[in-house]
Amino acid sequence: KAPADTGIEGQVFIGPMCPMVREGEECPDQPYQAILKVLELNGQEVIRFETDEQGRFRVAIPPGEYILHPETPENMPLPYASEQEFTVQAGQYTKLTITYDSGIR
């Protein structure tokens, strides 16, 4: 079992949220509720979890090197987010930010 003070935390965003953003117009990425998987480097699943409605998450996992795999909605090419490798150190939470590409252009 993972130590309570060791794991990952962060937030998921999605963008762009406006087609054809014009110069000087604000169109910040929006929080996005997503399903994320943590994999060992060999591809074995460690944990699968859903973020809250604001895209936030905090999950205890043991120290080590991992791959974060953001899931894409079933049978859909978008929104899409790339996998990222990360390292969890004992006694701290590794901060991760995931940004999905909405496909809006």
PDB file of C-alpha atoms in Angstrom:
ATOM      1  CA  LYS A   1       0.000   0.000   0.000  1.00  0.00           C
ATOM      2  CA  ALA A   2       1.242   3.496  -0.849  1.00  0.00           C
ATOM      3  CA  PRO A   3       2.374   5.783   1.966  1.00  0.00           C
ATOM      4  CA  ALA A   4      -0.231   8.472   2.615  1.00  0.00           C
ATOM      5  CA  ASP A   5       2.254  11.282   1.964  1.00  0.00           C
ATOM      6  CA  THR A   6       3.525   9.950  -1.365  1.00  0.00           C
ATOM      7  CA  GLY A   7       1.843  10.156  -4.758  1.00  0.00           C
ATOM      8  CA  ILE A   8       0.653  12.529  -7.449  1.00  0.00           C
ATOM      9  CA  GLU A   9      -1.596  15.561  -7.501  1.00  0.00           C
ATOM     10  CA  GLY A  10      -2.572  18.056 -10.125  1.00  0.00           C
ATOM     11  CA  GLN A  11      -5.221  19.172 -12.532  1.00  0.00           C
ATOM     12  CA  VAL A  12      -6.482  18.366 -16.003  1.00  0.00           C
ATOM     13  CA  PHE A  13      -7.361  21.047 -18.535  1.00  0.00           C
ATOM     14  CA  ILE A  14      -8.776  21.058 -22.036  1.00  0.00           C
ATOM     15  CA  GLY A  15      -8.207  23.578 -24.795  1.00  0.00           C
ATOM     16  CA  PRO A  16      -8.512  25.380 -27.025  1.00  0.00           C
ATOM     17  CA  MET A  17     -12.130  26.091 -26.082  1.00  0.00           C
ATOM     18  CA  CYS A  18     -12.787  28.795 -28.689  1.00  0.00           C
ATOM     19  CA  PRO A  19     -12.612  28.338 -32.428  1.00  0.00           C
ATOM     20  CA  MET A  20     -10.526  31.049 -34.062  1.00  0.00           C
ATOM     21  CA  VAL A  21      -9.161  32.864 -31.026  1.00  0.00           C
ATOM     22  CA  ARG A  22      -8.553  36.465 -32.033  1.00  0.00           C
ATOM     23  CA  GLU A  23      -5.625  38.578 -30.931  1.00  0.00           C
ATOM     24  CA  GLY A  24      -6.327  40.063 -27.514  1.00  0.00           C
ATOM     25  CA  GLU A  25      -9.244  37.729 -26.749  1.00  0.00           C
ATOM     26  CA  GLU A  26      -9.031  35.569 -23.686  1.00  0.00           C
ATOM     27  CA  CYS A  27      -9.796  31.909 -24.186  1.00  0.00           C
ATOM     28  CA  PRO A  28      -8.153  30.068 -21.320  1.00  0.00           C
ATOM     29  CA  ASP A  29      -8.065  26.300 -21.160  1.00  0.00           C
ATOM     30  CA  GLN A  30     -10.922  24.953 -19.063  1.00  0.00           C
ATOM     31  CA  PRO A  31     -10.801  22.379 -16.253  1.00  0.00           C
ATOM     32  CA  TYR A  32     -11.700  18.937 -17.579  1.00  0.00           C
ATOM     33  CA  GLN A  33     -12.976  15.847 -15.784  1.00  0.00           C
ATOM     34  CA  ALA A  34     -10.990  12.924 -17.115  1.00  0.00           C
ATOM     35  CA  ILE A  35     -10.070   9.327 -16.467  1.00  0.00           C
ATOM     36  CA  LEU A  36      -6.356   8.824 -15.922  1.00  0.00           C
ATOM     37  CA  LYS A  37      -4.310   5.654 -15.679  1.00  0.00           C
ATOM     38  CA  VAL A  38      -0.945   5.294 -13.999  1.00  0.00           C
ATOM     39  CA  LEU A  39       1.209   2.637 -15.613  1.00  0.00           C
ATOM     40  CA  GLU A  40       4.524   1.104 -14.684  1.00  0.00           C
ATOM     41  CA  LEU A  41       7.215   1.622 -17.320  1.00  0.00           C
ATOM     42  CA  ASN A  42       6.485  -1.904 -18.585  1.00  0.00           C
ATOM     43  CA  GLY A  43       2.884  -0.865 -19.256  1.00  0.00           C
ATOM     44  CA  GLN A  44       1.308  -2.639 -16.294  1.00  0.00           C
ATOM     45  CA  GLU A  45      -1.585  -0.677 -14.793  1.00  0.00           C
ATOM     46  CA  VAL A  46      -1.005   0.602 -11.250  1.00  0.00           C
ATOM     47  CA  ILE A  47      -4.212   2.575 -10.726  1.00  0.00           C
ATOM     48  CA  ARG A  48      -7.050   4.055 -12.763  1.00  0.00           C
ATOM     49  CA  PHE A  49      -9.017   6.994 -11.399  1.00  0.00           C
ATOM     50  CA  GLU A  50     -11.336   9.819 -12.369  1.00  0.00           C
ATOM     51  CA  THR A  51     -10.627  13.445 -11.559  1.00  0.00           C
ATOM     52  CA  ASP A  52     -13.235  15.646  -9.915  1.00  0.00           C
ATOM     53  CA  GLU A  53     -15.390  18.035 -11.962  1.00  0.00           C
ATOM     54  CA  GLN A  54     -12.654  20.677 -11.785  1.00  0.00           C
ATOM     55  CA  GLY A  55     -10.121  18.224 -13.175  1.00  0.00           C
ATOM     56  CA  ARG A  56      -8.298  17.970  -9.859  1.00  0.00           C
ATOM     57  CA  PHE A  57      -6.792  14.811  -8.464  1.00  0.00           C
ATOM     58  CA  ARG A  58      -4.644  13.630  -5.568  1.00  0.00           C
ATOM     59  CA  VAL A  59      -3.741   9.948  -5.523  1.00  0.00           C
ATOM     60  CA  ALA A  60      -1.353   8.045  -3.263  1.00  0.00           C
ATOM     61  CA  ILE A  61       1.056   5.786  -5.144  1.00  0.00           C
ATOM     62  CA  PRO A  62       4.371   4.285  -4.036  1.00  0.00           C
ATOM     63  CA  PRO A  63       7.669   5.946  -4.991  1.00  0.00           C
ATOM     64  CA  GLY A  64       8.935   4.981  -8.434  1.00  0.00           C
ATOM     65  CA  GLU A  65       8.911   5.829 -12.115  1.00  0.00           C
ATOM     66  CA  TYR A  66       5.615   5.763 -13.950  1.00  0.00           C
ATOM     67  CA  ILE A  67       3.752   6.725 -17.091  1.00  0.00           C
ATOM     68  CA  LEU A  68       0.581   8.784 -16.842  1.00  0.00           C
ATOM     69  CA  HIS A  69      -1.898   7.707 -19.525  1.00  0.00           C
ATOM     70  CA  PRO A  70      -4.845  10.085 -19.997  1.00  0.00           C
ATOM     71  CA  GLU A  71      -7.763   8.133 -21.438  1.00  0.00           C
ATOM     72  CA  THR A  72      -9.657   9.329 -24.494  1.00  0.00           C
ATOM     73  CA  PRO A  73     -13.465   8.916 -24.471  1.00  0.00           C
ATOM     74  CA  GLU A  74     -14.466   5.536 -25.856  1.00  0.00           C
ATOM     75  CA  ASN A  75     -14.421   5.293 -29.669  1.00  0.00           C
ATOM     76  CA  MET A  76     -13.425   8.965 -29.958  1.00  0.00           C
ATOM     77  CA  PRO A  77     -10.153  10.373 -31.317  1.00  0.00           C
ATOM     78  CA  LEU A  78     -10.606  13.603 -29.335  1.00  0.00           C
ATOM     79  CA  PRO A  79     -10.097  15.040 -26.842  1.00  0.00           C
ATOM     80  CA  TYR A  80      -6.580  13.657 -26.682  1.00  0.00           C
ATOM     81  CA  ALA A  81      -3.700  14.094 -24.236  1.00  0.00           C
ATOM     82  CA  SER A  82      -0.209  12.662 -24.526  1.00  0.00           C
ATOM     83  CA  GLU A  83       1.277  10.226 -22.082  1.00  0.00           C
ATOM     84  CA  GLN A  84       3.918  11.616 -19.757  1.00  0.00           C
ATOM     85  CA  GLU A  85       6.571   9.932 -17.687  1.00  0.00           C
ATOM     86  CA  PHE A  86       7.032  11.056 -14.115  1.00  0.00           C
ATOM     87  CA  THR A  87       8.844  10.068 -10.942  1.00  0.00           C
ATOM     88  CA  VAL A  88       7.319   9.869  -7.473  1.00  0.00           C
ATOM     89  CA  GLN A  89       9.714  10.593  -4.600  1.00  0.00           C
ATOM     90  CA  ALA A  90       9.093   9.201  -1.128  1.00  0.00           C
ATOM     91  CA  GLY A  91       7.363  11.648   1.205  1.00  0.00           C
ATOM     92  CA  GLN A  92       6.078  14.072  -1.400  1.00  0.00           C
ATOM     93  CA  TYR A  93       3.405  14.544  -4.025  1.00  0.00           C
ATOM     94  CA  THR A  94       4.572  15.016  -7.605  1.00  0.00           C
ATOM     95  CA  LYS A  95       2.605  17.818  -9.293  1.00  0.00           C
ATOM     96  CA  LEU A  96       1.285  17.002 -12.756  1.00  0.00           C
ATOM     97  CA  THR A  97      -0.678  19.094 -15.227  1.00  0.00           C
ATOM     98  CA  ILE A  98      -2.426  17.370 -18.104  1.00  0.00           C
ATOM     99  CA  THR A  99      -3.835  19.300 -21.049  1.00  0.00           C
ATOM    100  CA  TYR A 100      -6.190  17.617 -23.470  1.00  0.00           C
ATOM    101  CA  ASP A 101      -6.393  18.851 -27.043  1.00  0.00           C
ATOM    102  CA  SER A 102     -10.060  19.591 -27.717  1.00  0.00           C
ATOM    103  CA  GLY A 103      -9.591  19.565 -31.466  1.00  0.00           C
ATOM    104  CA  ILE A 104     -11.345  22.937 -31.706  1.00  0.00           C
ATOM    105  CA  ARG A 105      -9.560  25.180 -34.192  1.00  0.00           C
TER     106      ARG A 105
END
